[in-house]
């Protein structure tokens, strides 16, 4: 991989202004459309030559070959010896997909049908709690067993016509206490979402929920469902097999909301809207597999990411949805991108020759504008920004507010591009200040501009469009991972902290000594012991 060539080009590009790259054709040429979405990356410092280099680098890394390997069920998660087939969960036609010579689709579709039946029964009141029809569903899970359904359930609020859905993830007892307090246990369904059914946060919260329910409900287990691959453990917890929805080891946690982990979302929006969500993702899969490089949206989104991170050295990227209901999308993408591509060793166990994936962060606009955009516009670090906005909102009677929202989104990328020169700043301040004071004041009002951003535009945030957007980002992460030569589908980096937390619990309770710990940890343990009741 020609990382040095890429870095040299990035260094050279630093001496030019993105605005100077614009001619009449650039906006269209540096944009991709797919399935009604428009991805505009013309406000980046990429030129056609470097884009060609990036496309060649993707080919050299065998992105097309690895892509086919993924879709066709090869075991591309080599450190865990697993296939990577979240795409099979949205393969609605059931076209055969084989793992170890066996078609996985009959089971996928059977599980989807079981989910639909159960969600339907809950939504229609045929499945009841001790006190009557289910009014509230509490999904207990963490990481991929929480972020996807929590993000998507909020995103699709206008489509809710089922029970209220709540999400509990943190082991902090405050989370579950606050969620359960206003609920009636007799009309609540608890979904324990955990692929492994061993995650300490989830199992602790599940036990708390069961204790809460057993105060008034005679058979609390009857109001529990489980989303897990570990049937022995769900049975040991007491959950009847008819309410256990399993998935195979080829569904990674952060890629899992398309299957059983999406059950709470299905409860909220119904089976038809859930299928629309799946078909949006499937449409993006089909596009990703078939489109030529320059017309391939996930590929181009990835190449822009590689350019900014590994080429230009920008260590972070901001995801800025101008869509309040996508408030959890940055957190969702943090797991998707950082758990997938935050790795310093390549698939073959060698050190990466370049930086791993970037830090991903963000907040919805316009809120972020009144918080951290100051740094994005005038700080010394460059933060590539990924804006996204819908042409239409759901609140027809508030279309003037939506116009204002769009105006703000487009204005931000324009401001980042153009900036404001010292001359413009002087003119602005001329009436108010003179001489040296004018100069000083003007300098504070200069915007360097020439700061890169991309904008993803969609017609309206429907279930189909949300599916397209999430699938777009999944494939972006995949391409970036292949180009870096890493395994995007394991997550060994989360293990050490888990092990140490387990070992610290008896130290905090006083059952074991802090003797073997480092000085800082010992001091923190002492403080906790002294200050807790
Ligand atoms: O700690 C990381 C992780 O393994 C994630 O990858 C996963 O999404 C999350 O924990 C939850 O795991 P589980 O679904 O097995 O409870």
Coordinates of C-alpha atoms and ligand atoms in Angstrom, one line a residue:
X1 CA 0.0 0.0 0.0
X2 CA 1.3 3.3 -1.0
X3 CA 0.8 5.2 2.3
X4 CA 3.8 7.4 1.7
X5 CA 2.5 8.6 -1.6
X6 CA -0.8 9.4 0.0
X7 CA 0.9 11.3 2.8
X8 CA 3.1 13.2 0.4
X9 CA 0.0 14.3 -1.6
X10 CA -1.8 15.3 1.6
X11 CA 1.2 17.5 2.5
X12 CA 1.2 19.1 -0.9
X13 CA -2.6 19.6 -0.7
X14 CA -2.1 21.5 2.5
X15 CA -0.7 24.4 0.5
X16 CA -3.8 24.9 -1.5
X17 CA -7.4 26.1 -0.8
X18 CA -10.3 23.7 -1.3
X19 CA -12.2 26.6 -2.9
X20 CA -9.6 26.8 -5.7
X21 CA -10.5 23.2 -6.7
X22 CA -14.0 24.2 -7.6
X23 CA -15.0 24.6 -11.3
X24 CA -18.5 24.1 -12.7
X25 CA -18.2 20.3 -12.6
X26 CA -16.6 19.7 -9.2
X27 CA -19.8 19.5 -7.1
X28 CA -21.3 16.8 -9.3
X29 CA -18.1 15.1 -10.0
X30 CA -17.2 14.8 -6.3
X31 CA -20.6 13.5 -5.3
X32 CA -22.3 10.1 -5.3
X33 CA -26.0 9.4 -5.5
X34 CA -27.5 6.1 -4.5
X35 CA -31.1 5.1 -3.8
X36 CA -32.3 8.7 -3.4
X37 CA -29.3 9.7 -1.1
X38 CA -26.7 12.3 -2.1
X39 CA -23.2 12.2 -0.7
X40 CA -21.3 15.4 -1.5
X41 CA -17.6 15.3 -0.7
X42 CA -16.6 18.2 -3.0
X43 CA -15.8 20.4 0.0
X44 CA -12.7 18.3 0.8
X45 CA -9.2 18.8 -0.4
X46 CA -9.3 15.8 -2.6
X47 CA -8.4 16.1 -6.3
X48 CA -9.1 13.7 -9.1
X49 CA -5.6 12.3 -9.1
X50 CA -5.5 11.5 -5.5
X51 CA -8.9 10.0 -5.7
X52 CA -7.6 7.7 -8.4
X53 CA -4.7 6.7 -6.2
X54 CA -7.2 5.9 -3.3
X55 CA -9.3 3.8 -5.7
X56 CA -6.1 1.9 -6.8
X57 CA -5.2 1.4 -3.1
X58 CA -8.6 0.0 -2.4
X59 CA -8.1 -2.4 -5.3
X60 CA -4.6 -3.3 -4.2
X61 CA -6.0 -4.2 -0.8
X62 CA -8.5 -6.4 -2.6
X63 CA -11.6 -4.6 -1.3
X64 CA -13.7 -6.2 -4.1
X65 CA -12.5 -9.7 -3.2
X66 CA -12.9 -9.2 0.5
X67 CA -16.4 -7.8 0.0
X68 CA -17.5 -10.8 -2.0
X69 CA -15.8 -13.0 0.7
X70 CA -17.9 -11.3 3.4
X71 CA -21.2 -11.5 1.5
X72 CA -20.7 -15.1 0.6
X73 CA -20.0 -16.3 4.1
X74 CA -16.3 -16.9 4.1
X75 CA -14.7 -16.7 7.5
X76 CA -13.2 -13.3 7.2
X77 CA -13.1 -12.7 11.0
X78 CA -9.9 -14.7 11.1
X79 CA -9.0 -14.2 14.8
X80 CA -12.3 -15.8 15.9
X81 CA -12.7 -18.1 12.9
X82 CA -16.1 -16.7 12.0
X83 CA -18.0 -15.6 9.0
X84 CA -19.4 -12.0 9.0
X85 CA -22.9 -12.1 7.8
X86 CA -25.0 -9.3 9.2
X87 CA -26.0 -8.7 5.6
X88 CA -27.8 -12.1 5.7
X89 CA -30.2 -10.7 8.3
X90 CA -31.6 -8.3 5.7
X91 CA -31.5 -10.7 2.8
X92 CA -35.3 -10.6 2.7
X93 CA -35.7 -12.7 -0.4
X94 CA -33.7 -15.5 1.3
X95 CA -31.2 -16.0 -1.5
X96 CA -29.0 -18.8 -0.2
X97 CA -25.9 -17.9 1.8
X98 CA -23.7 -20.7 2.9
X99 CA -21.5 -21.1 6.0
X100 CA -19.7 -24.4 6.2
X101 CA -21.7 -25.7 3.3
X102 CA -25.1 -25.0 4.9
X103 CA -27.6 -22.3 3.8
X104 CA -28.2 -20.0 6.7
X105 CA -31.2 -18.3 5.3
X106 CA -34.0 -20.6 6.3
X107 CA -33.1 -20.1 10.0
X108 CA -32.7 -16.3 9.5
X109 CA -36.1 -16.1 8.0
X110 CA -37.7 -18.4 10.5
X111 CA -36.3 -16.3 13.4
X112 CA -37.6 -13.1 11.7
X113 CA -41.1 -14.7 11.4
X114 CA -41.0 -15.7 15.1
X115 CA -40.0 -12.2 16.1
X116 CA -42.9 -10.8 14.0
X117 CA -45.3 -13.2 15.6
X118 CA -44.2 -12.3 19.1
X119 CA -44.0 -8.6 18.5
X120 CA -47.4 -8.7 16.8
X121 CA -48.9 -10.5 19.9
X122 CA -47.4 -7.9 22.2
X123 CA -48.6 -5.0 20.1
X124 CA -52.1 -6.4 19.7
X125 CA -52.5 -7.3 23.3
X126 CA -52.6 -11.1 22.7
X127 CA -49.5 -11.5 24.8
X128 CA -50.3 -10.0 28.2
X129 CA -48.6 -9.3 31.5
X130 CA -50.2 -10.2 34.8
X131 CA -52.0 -6.8 34.8
X132 CA -53.2 -6.8 31.1
X133 CA -51.7 -5.8 27.7
X134 CA -48.1 -4.8 27.7
X135 CA -47.7 -1.0 27.9
X136 CA -43.9 -0.8 28.3
X137 CA -40.9 -2.8 27.0
X138 CA -37.5 -2.5 28.7
X139 CA -34.5 -3.6 26.7
X140 CA -31.6 -4.5 28.9
X141 CA -28.3 -4.8 27.0
X142 CA -25.1 -2.9 26.4
X143 CA -22.8 -2.0 23.5
X144 CA -24.2 -3.6 20.3
X145 CA -27.1 -5.0 22.3
X146 CA -28.3 -1.5 23.2
X147 CA -26.9 1.2 20.9
X148 CA -28.5 0.0 17.7
X149 CA -32.0 -0.5 18.9
X150 CA -31.8 2.6 21.2
X151 CA -30.5 4.8 18.3
X152 CA -33.0 3.4 15.8
X153 CA -36.0 3.5 18.1
X154 CA -35.4 7.2 18.8
X155 CA -34.7 7.9 15.1
X156 CA -38.0 6.4 14.1
X157 CA -40.2 8.1 16.7
X158 CA -42.8 9.2 14.2
X159 CA -43.5 5.6 13.3
X160 CA -44.1 4.4 16.9
X161 CA -47.5 2.8 17.3
X162 CA -46.6 0.0 19.8
X163 CA -45.8 -0.1 23.5
X164 CA -43.3 2.4 24.9
X165 CA -39.7 1.2 24.6
X166 CA -37.0 1.9 27.2
X167 CA -33.4 1.1 27.2
X168 CA -31.2 0.2 30.2
X169 CA -27.5 -0.4 29.6
X170 CA -25.3 1.0 32.4
X171 CA -24.4 -1.1 35.4
X172 CA -24.8 2.1 37.4
X173 CA -28.0 1.3 39.3
X174 CA -29.2 4.8 38.7
X175 CA -30.0 3.8 35.1
X176 CA -32.3 0.9 35.8
X177 CA -33.8 2.6 38.9
X178 CA -34.8 5.7 36.9
X179 CA -36.2 3.6 34.0
X180 CA -38.2 1.2 36.2
X181 CA -39.5 3.8 38.7
X182 CA -42.5 5.0 36.7
X183 CA -43.4 1.6 35.2
X184 CA -46.0 -0.9 36.2
X185 CA -44.3 -4.3 36.5
X186 CA -47.6 -6.0 35.8
X187 CA -47.7 -4.6 32.2
X188 CA -44.0 -4.5 31.5
X189 CA -42.1 -6.8 29.3
X190 CA -38.3 -7.1 29.9
X191 CA -36.1 -8.1 27.0
X192 CA -32.6 -9.3 28.0
X193 CA -30.4 -8.6 25.0
X194 CA -27.0 -10.2 25.2
X195 CA -25.4 -12.3 22.5
X196 CA -23.2 -14.1 25.1
X197 CA -25.7 -13.8 28.1
X198 CA -22.6 -13.3 30.3
X199 CA -22.0 -9.6 30.1
X200 CA -21.8 -8.5 33.7
X201 CA -23.7 -5.2 33.2
X202 CA -26.6 -6.9 31.4
X203 CA -26.9 -9.9 33.7
X204 CA -26.8 -7.6 36.8
X205 CA -29.5 -5.4 35.5
X206 CA -31.6 -8.4 34.4
X207 CA -31.4 -9.8 37.9
X208 CA -32.4 -6.3 39.3
X209 CA -35.4 -6.2 36.9
X210 CA -36.5 -9.7 37.9
X211 CA -36.4 -8.8 41.6
X212 CA -38.4 -5.6 40.8
X213 CA -41.0 -7.6 38.9
X214 CA -41.2 -10.4 41.4
X215 CA -42.4 -7.9 44.1
X216 CA -45.9 -7.9 42.4
X217 CA -45.8 -10.4 39.6
X218 CA -46.3 -14.1 40.5
X219 CA -44.5 -15.5 37.5
X220 CA -41.9 -12.8 36.5
X221 CA -40.1 -15.1 34.1
X222 CA -43.2 -15.2 32.0
X223 CA -42.8 -11.4 31.3
X224 CA -39.2 -11.9 30.2
X225 CA -37.8 -12.5 26.7
X226 CA -34.2 -13.1 25.7
X227 CA -32.2 -12.2 22.6
X228 CA -29.1 -14.4 22.7
X229 CA -27.1 -17.2 21.1
X230 CA -26.7 -18.9 24.5
X231 CA -29.8 -21.0 25.0
X232 CA -28.4 -22.9 27.9
X233 CA -27.9 -19.7 29.8
X234 CA -31.3 -18.2 28.9
X235 CA -32.9 -21.4 30.1
X236 CA -30.9 -21.3 33.3
X237 CA -32.2 -17.7 33.8
X238 CA -35.7 -19.2 33.5
X239 CA -36.8 -17.8 30.2
X240 CA -39.1 -20.1 28.2
X241 CA -37.6 -21.1 24.8
X242 CA -40.6 -19.7 23.0
X243 CA -39.5 -16.2 24.0
X244 CA -35.8 -16.7 23.1
X245 CA -34.6 -15.4 19.8
X246 CA -31.2 -16.6 18.9
X247 CA -28.6 -15.6 16.3
X248 CA -25.4 -17.2 15.0
X249 CA -21.9 -16.4 15.9
X250 CA -21.5 -14.7 12.5
X251 CA -23.5 -11.7 13.7
X252 CA -21.1 -9.3 15.5
X253 CA -22.6 -7.4 18.5
X254 CA -22.2 -4.0 16.8
X255 CA -23.8 -5.3 13.6
X256 CA -26.7 -7.1 15.2
X257 CA -29.7 -4.8 15.3
X258 CA -31.0 -6.2 12.0
X259 CA -31.9 -9.5 13.7
X260 CA -33.3 -10.4 17.1
X261 CA -31.4 -7.5 18.8
X262 CA -33.8 -5.3 16.9
X263 CA -36.9 -6.8 18.6
X264 CA -37.6 -3.7 20.8
X265 CA -37.5 -1.5 17.6
X266 CA -39.9 -3.9 16.0
X267 CA -42.2 -3.7 19.0
X268 CA -42.2 0.1 18.7
X269 CA -42.7 0.4 14.9
X270 CA -44.3 -2.9 13.9
X271 CA -43.1 -5.6 11.5
X272 CA -43.8 -3.7 8.2
X273 CA -41.8 -0.7 9.2
X274 CA -39.0 -3.0 10.5
X275 CA -39.0 -4.8 7.2
X276 CA -38.7 -1.4 5.4
X277 CA -35.7 -0.7 7.7
X278 CA -34.1 -4.0 6.6
X279 CA -34.8 -3.4 2.9
X280 CA -33.2 0.1 3.1
X281 CA -30.0 -1.6 4.4
X282 CA -30.4 -4.4 1.8
X283 CA -30.6 -1.8 -1.0
X284 CA -27.3 -0.3 0.2
X285 CA -25.8 -3.8 0.3
X286 CA -26.8 -4.3 -3.3
X287 CA -25.4 -0.9 -4.3
X288 CA -22.1 -1.6 -2.5
X289 CA -21.7 -4.9 -4.2
X290 CA -22.5 -3.7 -7.7
X291 CA -21.6 0.0 -8.2
X292 CA -18.4 1.0 -9.9
X293 CA -15.8 2.7 -7.5
X294 CA -16.6 6.4 -8.3
X295 CA -20.3 5.7 -8.1
X296 CA -20.0 3.5 -5.0
X297 CA -21.2 5.5 -1.9
X298 CA -19.7 3.3 0.9
X299 CA -16.4 3.1 -1.0
X300 CA -16.2 6.8 -1.5
X301 CA -17.2 7.6 2.1
X302 CA -14.4 5.2 3.1
X303 CA -11.8 6.7 0.8
X304 CA -12.6 10.2 2.1
X305 CA -12.1 8.8 5.6
X306 CA -8.8 7.2 4.7
X307 CA -7.7 10.5 3.0
X308 CA -8.5 12.6 6.1
X309 CA -7.2 10.1 8.7
X310 CA -4.2 8.1 7.3
X311 CA -3.4 10.7 4.6
X312 CA -3.8 14.1 6.1
X313 CA -3.3 12.9 9.7
X314 CA -6.6 14.3 11.1
X315 CA -7.1 12.1 14.2
X316 CA -10.8 12.6 14.7
X317 CA -13.9 13.0 12.7
X318 CA -17.2 14.6 13.7
X319 CA -20.5 13.2 12.8
X320 CA -23.0 16.0 12.8
X321 CA -26.6 14.9 12.0
X322 CA -29.0 17.9 11.6
X323 CA -31.8 15.6 12.8
X324 CA -32.6 15.7 16.5
X325 CA -33.9 12.1 16.3
X326 CA -30.4 10.9 15.3
X327 CA -29.1 12.1 18.6
X328 CA -27.7 8.6 19.4
X329 CA -26.2 8.1 16.0
X330 CA -22.7 9.5 17.0
X331 CA -22.6 7.1 20.0
X332 CA -23.8 4.2 17.7
X333 CA -21.1 5.1 15.2
X334 CA -18.5 5.3 17.9
X335 CA -18.9 1.7 18.6
X336 CA -19.3 0.7 15.0
X337 CA -16.1 2.5 13.9
X338 CA -13.9 2.5 17.0
X339 CA -14.6 -1.0 18.1
X340 CA -14.1 -2.2 14.6
X341 CA -11.1 -0.3 13.4
X342 CA -9.4 0.9 16.6
X343 CA -6.6 -1.7 16.3
X344 CA -2.8 -1.4 16.1
X345 CA -2.1 -4.9 14.7
X346 CA -2.9 -6.1 11.3
X347 CA -4.7 -9.4 10.5
X348 CA -1.3 -11.1 10.2
X349 CA -0.2 -9.9 13.7
X350 CA 2.2 -7.2 12.6
X351 CA 2.2 -3.5 13.7
X352 CA 0.2 -1.3 11.4
X353 CA 2.3 0.9 9.2
X354 CA -0.2 3.8 9.6
X355 CA -2.6 5.1 12.2
X356 CA -5.6 3.0 13.0
X357 CA -9.2 4.3 12.6
X358 CA -10.0 7.8 13.9
X359 CA -11.7 9.0 17.0
X360 CA -15.4 9.5 16.1
X361 CA -17.6 12.0 17.9
X362 CA -20.5 14.3 17.4
X363 CA -23.8 15.8 18.4
X364 CA -26.8 16.8 16.5
X365 CA -26.9 20.2 14.9
X366 CA -27.9 22.9 15.6
X367 CA -27.0 22.1 19.3
X368 CA -23.3 21.4 18.6
X369 CA -23.0 24.9 16.9
X370 CA -23.5 26.4 20.4
X371 CA -21.0 24.2 22.0
X372 CA -18.0 22.8 20.1
X373 CA -18.1 24.4 16.6
X374 CA -16.0 27.2 17.9
X375 CA -13.0 24.8 17.9
X376 CA -14.0 23.4 14.5
X377 CA -14.0 26.8 12.9
X378 CA -11.1 28.6 14.7
X379 CA -9.1 26.0 16.7
X380 CA -5.6 24.9 15.6
X381 CA -6.7 21.3 14.8
X382 CA -8.6 20.4 11.7
X383 CA -11.7 18.2 12.3
X384 CA -13.2 16.8 9.2
X385 CA -17.0 17.1 9.6
X386 CA -19.6 14.7 8.3
X387 CA -22.9 16.6 8.1
X388 CA -26.2 14.9 7.4
X389 CA -29.6 16.3 6.9
X390 CA -33.0 15.4 5.4
X391 CA -34.7 17.5 2.8
X392 CA -38.0 17.1 4.7
X393 CA -38.9 16.7 8.3
X394 CA -41.8 14.9 9.8
X395 CA -43.5 18.0 11.3
X396 CA -45.5 19.4 8.4
X397 CA -46.8 22.2 10.5
X398 CA -43.2 23.2 11.4
X399 CA -41.7 23.2 7.9
X400 CA -40.3 26.7 8.6
X401 CA -38.2 25.2 11.4
X402 CA -36.9 22.5 9.1
X403 CA -35.9 25.2 6.6
X404 CA -33.9 26.9 9.3
X405 CA -32.3 23.6 10.3
X406 CA -31.2 23.0 6.7
X407 CA -30.0 26.5 6.3
X408 CA -27.8 26.1 9.4
X409 CA -26.4 22.8 8.2
X410 CA -25.5 24.1 4.7
X411 CA -24.2 27.4 6.3
X412 CA -21.8 25.5 8.5
X413 CA -20.1 23.6 5.6
X414 CA -20.0 26.8 3.6
X415 CA -18.4 28.7 6.5
X416 CA -15.8 25.9 7.0
X417 CA -15.0 26.0 3.3
X418 CA -14.8 29.8 2.8
X419 CA -13.8 31.1 6.2
X420 CA -13.4 34.9 6.6
X421 CA -10.2 36.7 5.6
X422 CA -8.4 39.4 7.7
X423 CA -9.6 42.0 5.2
X424 CA -13.2 41.0 5.6
X425 CA -12.8 41.0 9.4
X426 CA -11.2 44.5 9.3
X427 CA -14.1 45.8 7.1
X428 CA -16.5 44.3 9.6
X429 CA -14.9 46.1 12.6
X430 CA -13.9 49.4 10.9
X431 CA -16.7 51.5 12.3
X432 CA -16.0 50.3 15.9
X433 CA -12.2 50.3 16.2
X434 CA -9.2 52.1 14.9
X435 CA -5.5 51.4 14.4
X436 CA -3.9 48.7 16.5
X437 CA -7.1 47.9 18.3
X438 CA -8.8 47.4 15.0
X439 CA -6.1 44.9 14.0
X440 CA -6.3 43.0 17.3
X441 CA -10.1 42.8 17.1
X442 CA -10.1 41.8 13.5
X443 CA -7.7 38.9 14.1
X444 CA -10.1 37.4 16.6
X445 CA -12.8 37.4 13.8
X446 CA -10.7 35.6 11.2
X447 CA -11.9 32.2 10.1
X448 CA -9.1 30.3 8.4
X449 CA -11.6 28.3 6.2
X450 CA -10.3 25.6 3.9
X451 CA -11.6 23.1 6.4
X452 CA -13.0 19.8 5.0
X453 CA -16.5 18.5 5.3
X454 CA -18.9 16.1 3.6
X455 CA -22.7 16.3 3.5
X456 CA -25.0 13.3 3.2
X457 CA -28.5 14.3 2.2
X458 CA -31.6 12.1 2.3
X459 CA -35.2 12.8 1.4
X460 CA -36.7 12.2 4.9
X461 CA -35.8 10.0 7.8
X462 CA -38.0 7.0 7.1
X463 CA -37.3 3.4 8.2
X464 CA -35.9 2.6 4.7
X465 CA -33.6 5.6 4.8
X466 CA -32.3 4.9 8.3
X467 CA -31.5 1.3 7.0
X468 CA -29.6 2.8 4.1
X469 CA -27.6 5.2 6.3
X470 CA -26.6 2.6 8.8
X471 CA -25.6 0.1 6.1
X472 CA -23.7 2.8 4.3
X473 CA -21.6 3.4 7.5
X474 CA -21.1 -0.4 8.1
X475 CA -19.7 -0.8 4.7
X476 CA -17.5 2.3 5.1
X477 CA -16.0 0.7 8.2
X478 CA -15.5 -2.5 6.3
X479 CA -13.6 -0.8 3.4
X480 CA -11.4 1.2 5.8
X481 CA -10.6 -2.0 7.8
X482 CA -9.7 -3.9 4.6
X483 CA -7.4 -1.0 3.5
X484 CA -5.7 -0.9 6.9
X485 CA -5.3 -4.7 6.8
X486 CA -7.0 -5.2 10.1
X487 CA -9.8 -7.5 11.4
X488 CA -12.7 -5.2 11.9
X489 CA -14.8 -7.9 13.5
X490 CA -13.1 -8.8 16.7
X491 CA -12.8 -6.6 19.9
X492 CA -10.0 -8.0 22.1
X493 CA -9.3 -4.4 23.3
X494 CA -12.4 -4.5 25.6
X495 CA -11.3 -7.6 27.5
X496 CA -8.5 -6.4 29.9
X497 CA -10.7 -3.8 31.6
X498 CA -13.5 -6.4 32.1
X499 CA -11.0 -8.8 33.7
X500 CA -9.6 -6.2 36.0
X501 CA -13.1 -5.0 37.0
X502 CA -14.1 -8.5 38.0
X503 CA -10.9 -8.8 40.1
X504 CA -11.5 -5.4 41.8
X505 CA -15.0 -6.0 43.0
X506 CA -14.0 -8.2 45.9
X507 CA -11.2 -5.7 46.7
X508 CA -13.8 -2.9 47.0
X509 CA -16.1 -5.0 49.1
X510 CA -13.2 -5.7 51.5
X511 CA -13.1 -9.5 50.8
X512 CA -9.7 -9.2 49.3
X513 CA -6.7 -7.0 49.8
X514 CA -5.6 -4.3 47.4
X515 CA -2.0 -5.4 48.2
X516 CA -1.0 -6.4 44.6
X517 CA -2.3 -3.2 43.0
X518 CA -0.3 -0.2 41.9
X519 CA -0.1 2.8 44.2
X520 CA -2.8 4.9 42.5
X521 CA -5.3 2.1 42.4
X522 CA -4.6 1.3 46.1
X523 CA -5.2 5.0 46.9
X524 CA -8.5 5.0 44.9
X525 CA -9.7 1.8 46.6
X526 CA -8.9 3.3 50.1
X527 CA -10.8 6.4 49.3
X528 CA -13.9 4.5 48.2
X529 CA -13.8 2.2 51.2
X530 CA -13.5 5.2 53.5
X531 CA -16.3 7.2 51.9
X532 CA -18.9 4.5 51.2
X533 CA -21.4 3.5 53.8
Ligands
LIG1 O1 -17.6 -5.3 25.5 C1 -17.8 -5.3 24.1 C2 -18.9 -6.2 23.7 O2 -18.5 -7.5 23.6 C3 -19.5 -5.6 22.4 O3 -18.8 -6.0 21.3 C4 -20.9 -6.1 22.5 O4 -21.7 -5.4 21.6 C5 -21.2 -5.9 23.9 O5 -20.0 -6.1 24.6 C6 -22.3 -6.6 24.5 O6 -22.1 -8.0 24.4 P1 -23.3 -9.0 24.6 O7 -24.3 -8.8 23.6 O8 -22.7 -10.4 24.5 O9 -23.9 -8.8 26.0

